[in-house]
């Protein structure tokens, strides 16, 4: 698995799906591991009952069908598809509504979904928050951008009024310009972080999870700015320093 | 190596196992065209693997499609495994093929298949990335490129007029010999070639801290005097590998020029590719390229050399500025379009009190149900 994950870290992000398929065929016994550890750009589906869109991921999939967080139904319909318990479902409904507002505030558009289910092994529960946003540049270049965020929080059982939250987040970003003048420019990829906290449950799990995600997204956004725009740009300038830098060096050589 | 967090992400709730190779839903409706088109045509069947488009140095590599020979779930045949291995190796970023090779070898668990794949993939990778190897006699570097390829393992270094035998997988030169007369251009052509080489080397040494370059005659190498057309290819390659900083990058430019005797004209075309890979807490890759065109009049070898080098210098500096600008634009426009730093209220989201933000939906009612 370690070799597989190292490969995913090196393959071009645009070919992530092909790479994952190749790995799945080489390691059929690890398919569940691979599918849950490797992130691909998020796909979206339309819930025909509520006419709302929802995001697809391993956490709402059963066999070949996906469960909508709005209607709680599988598409295509599945007789014995796994659904969360009533308590989880209620939390899930609330989470979807509140997260939707959060999404609107920060992303001014986009699609979000939350999936929650009981953690039978550890007590507590697991929640997966997803956001997908596509953007177009406004300046007449042909620009395409997309932001996909996946936050998975493992919440431990409540003990003495507090619970332990473990958040694993991935943000996948893709930015492309393509025109005759400046050629093709594509900057894409993903970064991942983890954060764990033990918090009092007085205000409810949703508040705790929400704040963690908000903080994490802020950090990731800044990191992306530094990483995406910083490191790669720095590399380009190292390969071929801009004239100002060269001129500074000339007196020495 | 590196801080790639292998998340122990919780497994999804127990549910039906996935049918082999079918993580892609059959009812997916792509709302917006994704920049990464899906290559699966059917969720549980064909596994298409196409080679990445090759840069101009390599001969047009066929794009082999590998359809599932058995049904999904049957073990892969050796040739399928080899194709997958070749795909991974070919897609390794600049300077990383050895790391990728190590992973692929571990995954295949079959040395024979790995070796066959490596024998196929390494030469193409080396040519595509304009890998440069130090000559055994320390007289300089030789660039592995189609333009200098005499046969699979033998490459010409025009500057020192030597031919090196190369081990592609180890990326070293194993033998060196002087080039035979038939392998070198005529004195007439060589005048142009070496004048250009001298000018170009000056430019490359100045502009690229770690660049190498070479000039090859691609056609008309036996022309004895003025009166016929000939063609050159200029190859510039600069790579920076900092695996300890989790960052690698490469600049590759290939310029071809056609010297047209009748029109006394030199037609110049170029392709510049710049890549960077940063992988400290993830996998971020920059992939850019541009095609350029220009021309100049035919003159003496020295004047041609200066003129062509100036053209190359001009376009390459322009491209660098254009990359800077692209960075600025993407940062200003598109990134901000995607996610704001803070909501319009300039405060963090009030998780306690979402009533303040109720939209047309009856949020208050929903919240009353919850925790």
Coordinates of C-alpha atoms in Angstrom, one line a residue:
Chain A
X1 CA 0.0 0.0 0.0
X2 CA 2.8 2.4 0.8
X3 CA 4.2 2.0 -2.7
X4 CA 0.8 2.6 -4.1
X5 CA 0.3 5.8 -2.1
X6 CA 3.8 7.0 -3.1
X7 CA 2.9 6.5 -6.7
X8 CA -0.3 8.5 -6.3
X9 CA 1.8 11.3 -4.9
X10 CA 3.9 11.4 -8.1
X11 CA 1.5 10.8 -10.9
X12 CA 0.1 13.9 -12.6
X13 CA -3.0 14.9 -10.7
X14 CA -4.9 15.1 -14.0
X15 CA -4.4 11.4 -14.5
X16 CA -5.4 10.5 -10.9
X17 CA -8.3 8.4 -12.1
X18 CA -6.2 6.3 -14.6
X19 CA -3.6 5.8 -11.9
X20 CA -6.2 4.6 -9.4
X21 CA -7.7 2.2 -11.9
X22 CA -4.2 0.8 -12.6
X23 CA -3.6 0.4 -8.9
X24 CA -7.0 -1.3 -8.4
X25 CA -6.2 -3.8 -11.1
X26 CA -2.7 -4.5 -9.7
X27 CA -3.9 -4.8 -6.1
X28 CA -7.4 -6.2 -6.2
X29 CA -7.2 -7.3 -2.6
X30 CA -6.6 -3.7 -1.5
X31 CA -9.5 -2.2 -3.4
X32 CA -11.4 -1.1 -0.3
X33 CA -8.3 0.5 1.1
X34 CA -7.4 2.2 -2.2
X35 CA -10.9 3.5 -2.8
X36 CA -11.1 5.1 0.6
X37 CA -7.6 6.5 0.8
X38 CA -7.2 7.9 -2.7
X39 CA -9.1 11.0 -3.6
X40 CA -10.4 11.8 -7.0
X41 CA -12.1 15.0 -8.0
X42 CA -15.6 14.8 -6.7
X43 CA -18.6 13.8 -8.9
X44 CA -22.0 15.1 -8.5
X45 CA -25.5 13.7 -9.0
X46 CA -29.0 15.1 -9.1
X47 CA -31.5 13.9 -6.6
X48 CA -34.6 13.6 -8.7
X49 CA -36.9 13.7 -5.8
X50 CA -35.8 16.9 -4.1
X51 CA -34.2 18.3 -7.2
X52 CA -31.0 19.1 -5.3
X53 CA -27.5 18.0 -6.2
X54 CA -25.4 15.9 -4.0
X55 CA -21.8 14.7 -4.0
X56 CA -20.7 11.1 -4.6
X57 CA -18.0 9.4 -2.5
X58 CA -17.2 6.0 -0.9
X59 CA -19.2 7.0 2.2
X60 CA -22.6 7.2 0.5
X61 CA -22.0 4.4 -1.9
X62 CA -23.4 0.9 -1.7
X63 CA -22.7 -1.5 -4.5
X64 CA -23.3 0.7 -7.6
X65 CA -25.7 3.1 -6.0
X66 CA -25.3 6.3 -4.2
X67 CA -27.5 7.7 -1.3
X68 CA -28.7 11.3 -1.5
X69 CA -28.4 13.2 1.8
X70 CA -31.5 15.1 1.0
X71 CA -34.0 12.2 0.4
X72 CA -32.0 9.5 2.1
X73 CA -32.6 7.3 -0.9
X74 CA -30.3 5.3 -3.2
X75 CA -30.0 6.0 -6.9
X76 CA -30.4 3.6 -8.6
X77 CA -32.8 2.2 -6.0
X78 CA -31.3 -0.4 -3.7
X79 CA -33.6 -2.7 -1.6
X80 CA -31.3 -3.2 1.3
X81 CA -28.9 -0.3 1.0
X82 CA -27.2 0.8 4.1
X83 CA -28.8 3.8 5.7
X84 CA -27.8 5.6 8.9
X85 CA -29.8 5.0 12.1
X86 CA -32.5 7.5 13.0
X87 CA -30.3 9.4 15.5
X88 CA -27.5 9.6 12.9
X89 CA -30.0 10.6 10.2
X90 CA -31.3 13.5 12.2
X91 CA -27.8 14.7 12.9
X92 CA -27.1 14.3 9.2
X93 CA -30.1 16.3 8.1
X94 CA -29.1 19.2 10.4
X95 CA -25.5 19.0 9.3
X96 CA -26.4 19.2 5.7
X97 CA -28.6 22.3 6.2
X98 CA -26.1 24.1 8.3
X99 CA -23.1 23.2 6.2
X100 CA -25.0 24.4 3.2
X101 CA -25.2 27.8 4.7
X102 CA -21.5 27.7 5.6
X103 CA -20.8 26.8 2.0
X104 CA -22.8 29.6 0.7
X105 CA -21.0 32.1 2.9
X106 CA -17.5 31.1 1.9
X107 CA -18.0 29.7 -1.6
X108 CA -20.9 31.8 -2.9
X109 CA -22.1 28.8 -4.9
X110 CA -20.9 25.2 -5.2
X111 CA -22.4 22.0 -3.8
X112 CA -22.0 20.4 -0.4
X113 CA -23.0 17.1 1.2
X114 CA -22.6 15.6 4.6
X115 CA -22.8 11.9 5.4
X116 CA -22.9 10.5 8.9
X117 CA -22.9 7.0 10.2
X118 CA -22.2 5.1 13.4
X119 CA -18.8 3.9 14.2
X120 CA -19.5 0.4 15.3
X121 CA -15.9 -0.5 16.1
X122 CA -15.2 2.5 18.4
X123 CA -18.5 3.8 19.5
X124 CA -19.2 7.4 18.5
X125 CA -19.7 8.2 14.8
X126 CA -18.0 9.3 11.6
X127 CA -19.0 12.3 9.5
X128 CA -17.9 13.1 6.0
X129 CA -18.3 16.7 4.8
X130 CA -17.8 17.4 1.1
X131 CA -17.7 20.6 -0.9
X132 CA -17.3 21.0 -4.7
X133 CA -16.9 24.4 -6.3
X134 CA -16.1 25.2 -9.9
X135 CA -15.1 28.6 -11.0
X136 CA -14.5 30.5 -14.2
X137 CA -12.1 33.4 -14.6
X138 CA -13.6 36.7 -15.2
X139 CA -11.0 38.3 -17.4
X140 CA -11.6 36.8 -20.8
X141 CA -8.9 34.3 -20.5
X142 CA -10.1 30.8 -20.9
X143 CA -9.7 29.9 -17.3
X144 CA -11.1 26.9 -15.4
X145 CA -10.8 26.3 -11.8
X146 CA -12.1 23.7 -9.4
X147 CA -11.9 23.2 -5.6
X148 CA -12.9 19.9 -4.0
X149 CA -12.8 19.5 -0.3
X150 CA -13.2 16.3 1.6
X151 CA -13.3 16.3 5.4
X152 CA -13.7 13.1 7.3
X153 CA -14.2 13.4 11.1
X154 CA -14.1 10.5 13.5
X155 CA -15.9 11.4 16.7
X156 CA -15.2 9.3 19.7
X157 CA -17.9 8.3 22.3
X158 CA -18.8 11.0 24.8
X159 CA -16.9 10.8 28.0
X160 CA -17.5 13.2 30.9
X161 CA -19.1 15.7 28.6
X162 CA -16.4 15.8 26.0
X163 CA -15.5 13.9 22.9
X164 CA -12.4 13.4 20.8
X165 CA -12.5 14.6 17.2
X166 CA -10.1 13.5 14.6
X167 CA -10.3 15.3 11.3
X168 CA -8.6 14.2 8.1
X169 CA -8.9 16.8 5.3
X170 CA -8.0 16.8 1.6
X171 CA -8.4 19.7 -0.7
X172 CA -8.0 19.2 -4.4
X173 CA -7.4 22.2 -6.5
X174 CA -7.1 22.6 -10.3
X175 CA -6.4 25.8 -12.2
X176 CA -6.0 26.0 -15.9
X177 CA -5.4 28.6 -18.5
X178 CA -5.3 27.7 -22.2
X179 CA -4.9 30.3 -24.9
X180 CA -2.9 30.9 -28.0
X181 CA -0.9 33.7 -26.5
X182 CA 0.4 32.1 -23.3
X183 CA 0.0 28.5 -24.2
X184 CA -1.2 25.9 -21.8
X185 CA -0.8 26.5 -18.1
X186 CA -2.1 23.9 -15.7
X187 CA -1.5 23.9 -11.9
X188 CA -3.3 21.2 -10.0
X189 CA -3.0 18.8 -7.2
X190 CA -4.0 18.2 -3.6
X191 CA -2.9 18.6 -0.1
X192 CA -3.9 16.9 3.0
X193 CA -3.8 17.6 6.7
X194 CA -4.9 16.1 9.9
X195 CA -6.1 17.7 13.1
X196 CA -7.3 16.2 16.4
X197 CA -9.0 17.9 19.3
X198 CA -10.9 16.9 22.4
X199 CA -13.8 19.3 23.0
X200 CA -16.7 19.7 25.3
X201 CA -19.9 18.6 23.8
X202 CA -22.1 21.2 25.5
X203 CA -23.0 23.0 22.3
X204 CA -23.4 19.9 20.3
X205 CA -21.2 18.0 17.9
X206 CA -22.1 20.1 14.9
X207 CA -20.6 23.2 16.4
X208 CA -17.4 21.5 17.2
X209 CA -17.0 19.8 13.9
X210 CA -18.0 22.9 12.0
X211 CA -15.4 25.0 13.8
X212 CA -12.6 22.5 13.2
X213 CA -13.5 22.3 9.5
X214 CA -13.6 26.1 9.2
X215 CA -10.2 26.4 10.8
X216 CA -8.8 23.6 8.7
X217 CA -10.1 25.1 5.4
X218 CA -8.6 28.4 6.3
X219 CA -5.2 26.8 6.9
X220 CA -5.5 24.7 3.7
X221 CA -6.4 27.8 1.7
X222 CA -3.4 29.7 2.9
X223 CA -1.2 26.7 2.4
X224 CA -2.4 26.3 -1.1
X225 CA -1.6 29.9 -1.8
X226 CA 1.9 29.3 -0.5
X227 CA 2.4 25.8 -1.9
X228 CA 0.6 26.2 -5.3
X229 CA 1.6 29.6 -6.1
X230 CA 4.7 29.8 -4.0
X231 CA 6.8 26.7 -4.3
X232 CA 6.1 25.9 -8.0
X233 CA 6.6 29.5 -9.0
X234 CA 9.9 29.5 -7.0
X235 CA 11.0 26.4 -8.9
X236 CA 10.3 28.1 -12.2
X237 CA 12.4 31.0 -11.1
X238 CA 15.2 28.7 -10.0
X239 CA 15.3 27.0 -13.3
X240 CA 15.5 30.2 -15.2
X241 CA 15.9 33.3 -13.0
X242 CA 14.2 36.4 -14.3
X243 CA 16.4 39.1 -15.8
X244 CA 16.5 41.2 -12.7
X245 CA 18.1 38.4 -10.8
X246 CA 20.6 37.7 -13.6
X247 CA 21.6 41.4 -13.7
X248 CA 22.4 41.3 -10.1
X249 CA 24.7 38.4 -10.6
X250 CA 26.6 39.8 -13.6
X251 CA 29.1 41.9 -11.6
X252 CA 30.3 38.8 -9.8
X253 CA 30.8 36.6 -13.0
Chain B
X1 CA 10.0 9.2 2.4
X2 CA 8.3 12.5 3.1
X3 CA 5.4 13.4 5.2
X4 CA 2.6 12.0 3.2
X5 CA 0.0 11.3 5.8
X6 CA -1.4 7.9 5.0
X7 CA -4.6 8.7 6.7
X8 CA -6.1 6.0 8.6
X9 CA -9.3 7.2 7.3
X10 CA -12.2 5.4 8.8
X11 CA -13.7 2.8 6.5
X12 CA -17.1 3.5 5.1
X13 CA -20.0 1.8 6.9
X14 CA -20.3 -1.9 6.2
X15 CA -22.1 -2.3 2.9
X16 CA -22.0 -4.4 -0.2
X17 CA -18.5 -4.8 -1.5
X18 CA -17.8 -3.0 -4.7
X19 CA -18.0 -5.0 -8.0
X20 CA -14.4 -5.2 -9.3
X21 CA -13.2 -1.9 -10.8
X22 CA -16.5 -0.2 -10.4
X23 CA -15.9 2.7 -8.1
X24 CA -17.4 4.9 -10.8
X25 CA -21.2 5.1 -10.5
X26 CA -23.2 4.2 -13.5
X27 CA -25.6 7.0 -12.8
X28 CA -23.1 9.8 -12.6
X29 CA -24.2 13.0 -14.2
X30 CA -21.3 15.4 -14.6
X31 CA -22.7 18.8 -14.0
X32 CA -19.7 20.8 -15.0
X33 CA -17.1 19.5 -17.3
X34 CA -14.3 18.4 -15.1
X35 CA -10.8 19.2 -16.1
X36 CA -10.0 15.5 -15.6
X37 CA -12.1 13.5 -18.1
X38 CA -12.9 10.0 -17.0
X39 CA -11.3 7.3 -19.0
X40 CA -13.6 4.6 -17.9
X41 CA -16.2 3.8 -20.5
X42 CA -18.0 1.2 -18.4
X43 CA -17.8 0.9 -14.7
X44 CA -17.1 -2.8 -14.3
X45 CA -15.3 -3.6 -17.5
X46 CA -12.7 -2.1 -19.7
X47 CA -9.6 -0.6 -18.2
X48 CA -8.2 1.9 -20.7
X49 CA -4.7 3.0 -20.3
X50 CA -3.4 5.4 -22.9
X51 CA 0.1 6.7 -23.0
X52 CA 0.6 10.4 -22.3
X53 CA 1.1 12.5 -25.4
X54 CA 4.8 12.5 -26.2
X55 CA 6.8 15.8 -26.4
X56 CA 8.3 16.5 -29.8
X57 CA 11.6 14.7 -29.2
X58 CA 10.2 11.2 -29.0
X59 CA 8.8 9.7 -32.1
X60 CA 5.0 9.7 -32.0
X61 CA 4.4 6.9 -29.5
X62 CA 1.3 4.9 -30.2
X63 CA -1.3 5.1 -27.5
X64 CA -1.9 1.5 -26.6
X65 CA -5.3 0.8 -25.2
X66 CA -5.5 -2.1 -23.0
X67 CA -8.9 -3.6 -22.8
X68 CA -9.5 -6.2 -20.2
X69 CA -8.6 -9.5 -21.6
X70 CA -10.5 -11.6 -19.1
X71 CA -13.6 -10.5 -17.3
X72 CA -13.1 -8.0 -14.5
X73 CA -11.8 -9.8 -11.4
X74 CA -9.6 -12.2 -13.3
X75 CA -5.9 -11.8 -12.6
X76 CA -4.0 -9.6 -15.1
X77 CA -1.9 -11.1 -17.8
X78 CA 1.8 -10.3 -17.9
X79 CA 1.4 -8.0 -20.9
X80 CA -1.3 -6.1 -19.1
X81 CA 0.9 -5.7 -16.1
X82 CA 3.7 -4.6 -18.2
X83 CA 1.6 -1.9 -19.9
X84 CA 0.5 -0.6 -16.5
X85 CA 4.1 -0.5 -15.4
X86 CA 5.2 1.3 -18.5
X87 CA 2.4 3.9 -18.0
X88 CA 3.5 4.6 -14.4
X89 CA 7.1 4.9 -15.4
X90 CA 6.4 7.2 -18.4
X91 CA 4.4 9.5 -16.2
X92 CA 7.0 10.0 -13.6
X93 CA 7.8 13.7 -13.1
X94 CA 11.2 15.0 -13.9
X95 CA 13.9 13.5 -11.8
X96 CA 11.6 11.0 -10.1
X97 CA 11.7 7.9 -12.3
X98 CA 13.8 6.0 -9.9
X99 CA 11.4 6.5 -7.1
X100 CA 8.5 5.5 -9.3
X101 CA 10.5 2.5 -10.5
X102 CA 11.0 1.3 -7.0
X103 CA 7.2 1.5 -6.3
X104 CA 6.3 -0.2 -9.5
X105 CA 8.7 -3.0 -8.9
X106 CA 7.2 -3.5 -5.4
X107 CA 3.7 -3.5 -6.7
X108 CA 4.3 -5.8 -9.6
X109 CA 6.0 -8.4 -7.5
X110 CA 7.4 -9.9 -10.7
X111 CA 10.9 -8.9 -11.6
X112 CA 10.7 -10.3 -15.2
X113 CA 7.7 -8.1 -16.0
X114 CA 9.3 -5.1 -14.3
X115 CA 12.4 -5.5 -16.3
X116 CA 10.5 -5.7 -19.6
X117 CA 8.6 -2.6 -18.7
X118 CA 11.7 -0.7 -17.6
X119 CA 13.5 -1.6 -20.9
X120 CA 10.5 -0.2 -22.7
X121 CA 9.8 2.9 -20.6
X122 CA 13.2 4.2 -19.6
X123 CA 14.5 5.1 -23.1
X124 CA 11.3 7.0 -23.9
X125 CA 11.3 8.8 -20.6
X126 CA 14.9 9.8 -21.0
X127 CA 14.3 11.2 -24.4
X128 CA 11.1 13.0 -23.5
X129 CA 12.8 14.6 -20.5
X130 CA 16.0 15.4 -22.3
X131 CA 18.0 13.7 -19.6
X132 CA 21.6 14.7 -19.6
X133 CA 24.4 12.3 -18.6
X134 CA 28.0 13.1 -17.8
X135 CA 30.4 11.8 -20.4
X136 CA 32.8 9.3 -19.0
X137 CA 35.8 11.4 -20.0
X138 CA 34.4 14.4 -18.2
X139 CA 34.4 16.4 -21.4
X140 CA 30.9 17.5 -20.8
X141 CA 27.3 16.2 -20.9
X142 CA 25.4 14.4 -23.5
X143 CA 21.7 14.9 -23.9
X144 CA 19.5 11.9 -24.6
X145 CA 17.2 13.0 -27.4
X146 CA 15.8 11.6 -30.6
X147 CA 17.8 14.1 -32.6
X148 CA 21.1 12.5 -31.4
X149 CA 19.9 9.0 -31.4
X150 CA 21.9 6.7 -33.6
X151 CA 20.2 3.6 -32.3
X152 CA 18.5 2.6 -29.1
X153 CA 21.5 2.8 -26.9
X154 CA 23.9 5.0 -28.8
X155 CA 23.8 8.7 -28.9
X156 CA 25.8 11.4 -30.6
X157 CA 27.2 14.4 -28.8
X158 CA 27.8 16.9 -31.6
X159 CA 29.9 19.2 -29.6
X160 CA 32.7 16.8 -28.8
X161 CA 31.9 14.6 -31.8
X162 CA 31.7 11.5 -29.8
X163 CA 29.2 8.7 -29.5
X164 CA 28.2 7.4 -26.1
X165 CA 26.7 4.0 -25.3
X166 CA 24.1 4.5 -22.7
X167 CA 22.4 2.4 -20.1
X168 CA 18.9 3.9 -20.0
X169 CA 17.8 2.3 -16.8
X170 CA 20.9 3.2 -14.8
X171 CA 21.1 6.5 -16.6
X172 CA 24.8 6.3 -17.1
X173 CA 27.2 6.2 -20.1
X174 CA 28.9 2.9 -20.4
X175 CA 31.2 3.5 -23.4
X176 CA 32.5 6.3 -25.4
X177 CA 34.0 6.5 -28.8
X178 CA 34.8 9.2 -31.4
X179 CA 32.1 9.6 -33.9
X180 CA 32.7 8.2 -37.4
X181 CA 32.8 10.6 -40.3
X182 CA 29.4 9.4 -41.6
X183 CA 27.9 10.2 -38.3
X184 CA 29.0 13.9 -38.4
X185 CA 27.9 16.7 -40.6
X186 CA 30.0 18.1 -43.5
X187 CA 32.5 20.9 -42.8
X188 CA 30.1 23.4 -44.4
X189 CA 27.2 22.4 -42.1
X190 CA 29.5 22.1 -39.1
X191 CA 30.5 25.7 -39.5
X192 CA 26.9 26.8 -39.0
X193 CA 26.3 24.2 -36.3
X194 CA 29.3 25.0 -34.2
X195 CA 28.8 28.8 -34.5
X196 CA 25.3 28.3 -33.2
X197 CA 26.5 26.0 -30.5
X198 CA 29.0 28.5 -29.2
X199 CA 26.5 31.4 -29.1
X200 CA 23.8 29.1 -27.6
X201 CA 26.1 27.8 -24.9
X202 CA 26.9 31.3 -23.9
X203 CA 23.2 32.1 -23.6
X204 CA 22.4 29.0 -21.8
X205 CA 25.2 29.4 -19.3
X206 CA 24.0 32.9 -18.6
X207 CA 20.3 32.3 -18.4
X208 CA 20.1 28.8 -16.7
X209 CA 22.0 28.0 -13.6
X210 CA 21.8 24.4 -14.4
X211 CA 21.2 24.2 -18.1
X212 CA 22.6 22.1 -20.9
X213 CA 22.2 22.5 -24.6
X214 CA 23.0 20.9 -27.9
X215 CA 22.6 21.6 -31.6
X216 CA 21.9 18.8 -34.0
X217 CA 21.7 18.7 -37.7
X218 CA 18.4 17.1 -38.6
X219 CA 18.6 17.2 -42.4
X220 CA 21.1 17.9 -45.1
X221 CA 24.1 17.1 -43.0
X222 CA 26.2 16.0 -46.0
X223 CA 25.7 19.2 -48.0
X224 CA 29.1 20.5 -49.1
X225 CA 28.3 24.0 -49.9
X226 CA 25.6 26.6 -50.3
X227 CA 22.7 25.7 -52.6
X228 CA 20.6 23.3 -50.6
X229 CA 18.3 23.4 -47.6
X230 CA 19.2 22.0 -44.3
X231 CA 17.7 21.7 -40.9
X232 CA 18.8 22.0 -37.3
X233 CA 17.4 21.2 -33.9
X234 CA 18.4 23.0 -30.8
X235 CA 17.7 21.3 -27.5
X236 CA 17.9 23.1 -24.1
X237 CA 17.3 21.3 -20.9
X238 CA 17.5 22.4 -17.3
X239 CA 16.3 20.4 -14.3
X240 CA 16.4 21.1 -10.6
X241 CA 15.9 18.2 -8.2
X242 CA 15.5 18.8 -4.5
X243 CA 13.9 15.7 -3.2
X244 CA 14.8 16.8 0.4
X245 CA 12.7 19.8 -0.1
X246 CA 10.0 17.7 -1.8
X247 CA 10.3 19.8 -5.0
X248 CA 11.5 19.0 -8.5
X249 CA 11.2 20.9 -11.8
X250 CA 12.3 21.0 -15.3
X251 CA 12.6 23.4 -18.3
X252 CA 12.8 21.9 -21.7
X253 CA 12.9 23.8 -25.0
X254 CA 13.2 22.4 -28.4
X255 CA 13.8 24.7 -31.3
X256 CA 13.8 23.5 -34.9
X257 CA 15.1 25.6 -37.7
X258 CA 14.9 25.2 -41.4
X259 CA 17.5 27.0 -43.5
X260 CA 15.9 27.7 -46.9
X261 CA 18.6 28.5 -49.4
X262 CA 16.3 29.8 -52.2
X263 CA 14.4 32.2 -50.0
X264 CA 17.5 33.0 -47.9
X265 CA 15.4 32.5 -44.9
X266 CA 15.5 30.6 -41.7
X267 CA 12.2 29.4 -40.4
X268 CA 12.2 28.8 -36.6
X269 CA 9.7 26.9 -34.5
X270 CA 10.0 26.2 -30.8
X271 CA 8.2 24.4 -28.1
X272 CA 8.9 25.2 -24.4
X273 CA 7.8 23.0 -21.6
X274 CA 8.1 23.9 -17.9
X275 CA 7.1 21.5 -15.2
X276 CA 7.3 21.6 -11.4
X277 CA 6.3 19.1 -8.8
X278 CA 5.9 19.8 -5.1
X279 CA 5.0 16.9 -2.8
X280 CA 5.4 17.8 0.8
X281 CA 1.9 17.4 2.1
X282 CA 0.3 16.3 -1.1
X283 CA 0.9 16.3 -4.8
X284 CA 0.9 19.6 -6.7
X285 CA 2.1 19.8 -10.3
X286 CA 2.7 22.6 -12.7
X287 CA 2.4 21.6 -16.3
X288 CA 2.9 24.3 -18.9
X289 CA 3.9 24.5 -22.5
X290 CA 3.8 26.9 -25.4
X291 CA 4.5 26.8 -29.2
X292 CA 6.5 29.6 -30.7
X293 CA 7.3 30.7 -34.3
X294 CA 9.8 33.1 -35.7
X295 CA 12.2 33.6 -38.6
X296 CA 15.3 35.4 -39.6
X297 CA 17.3 35.9 -42.8
X298 CA 20.1 33.6 -43.9
X299 CA 23.5 35.1 -43.2
X300 CA 27.0 33.9 -42.5
X301 CA 27.3 31.2 -39.9
X302 CA 28.3 33.6 -37.1
X303 CA 25.6 36.1 -37.9
X304 CA 23.0 33.4 -38.1
X305 CA 24.2 32.1 -34.8
X306 CA 23.8 35.4 -33.1
X307 CA 20.5 36.1 -34.7
X308 CA 19.0 32.7 -33.9
X309 CA 20.2 32.8 -30.3
X310 CA 18.7 36.2 -29.9
X311 CA 15.4 35.0 -31.1
X312 CA 15.5 32.1 -28.7
X313 CA 16.5 34.3 -25.8
X314 CA 13.7 36.7 -26.6
X315 CA 11.0 34.1 -26.7
X316 CA 12.2 32.3 -23.7
X317 CA 12.3 35.4 -21.6
X318 CA 8.9 36.4 -22.8
X319 CA 7.6 33.0 -21.8
X320 CA 9.0 33.4 -18.3
X321 CA 7.2 36.7 -18.0
X322 CA 4.0 35.2 -19.3
X323 CA 4.3 32.4 -16.7
X324 CA 4.6 35.0 -14.0
X325 CA 1.5 36.7 -15.3
X326 CA -0.4 33.5 -15.4
X327 CA 0.4 33.0 -11.8
X328 CA -0.8 36.4 -10.9
X329 CA -4.0 36.1 -12.8
X330 CA -4.8 32.7 -11.4
X331 CA -4.1 33.9 -8.0
X332 CA -6.1 37.1 -8.3
X333 CA -9.0 35.9 -10.3
X334 CA -9.7 32.2 -10.2
X335 CA -8.5 31.3 -6.8
X336 CA -10.6 34.1 -5.2
X337 CA -13.5 33.0 -7.3
X338 CA -13.3 29.6 -5.7
X339 CA -13.2 30.3 -2.0
X340 CA -13.3 33.6 0.0
X341 CA -10.9 34.1 2.9
X342 CA -13.8 35.1 5.1
X343 CA -17.6 35.5 4.6
X344 CA -18.9 38.9 3.5
X345 CA -19.5 39.7 7.2
X346 CA -15.7 39.5 7.8
X347 CA -16.3 37.2 10.8
X348 CA -16.1 33.5 11.2
X349 CA -19.1 31.5 10.6
X350 CA -21.5 31.6 13.6
X351 CA -22.0 27.9 14.1
X352 CA -23.9 28.6 17.3
X353 CA -26.3 30.9 15.7
X354 CA -27.2 30.0 12.2
X355 CA -30.6 31.5 12.6
X356 CA -28.9 34.8 11.6
X357 CA -28.4 33.3 8.2
X358 CA -31.6 31.5 7.5
X359 CA -32.2 31.6 3.8
X360 CA -35.6 31.0 2.3
X361 CA -35.6 27.5 3.8
X362 CA -37.1 26.9 7.2
X363 CA -33.8 26.4 8.9
X364 CA -35.1 27.2 12.4
X365 CA -37.5 24.3 12.2
X366 CA -34.8 21.9 11.1
X367 CA -32.5 23.0 13.8
X368 CA -35.1 22.4 16.5
X369 CA -35.1 18.7 15.5
X370 CA -31.3 18.3 15.9
X371 CA -29.0 17.9 18.8

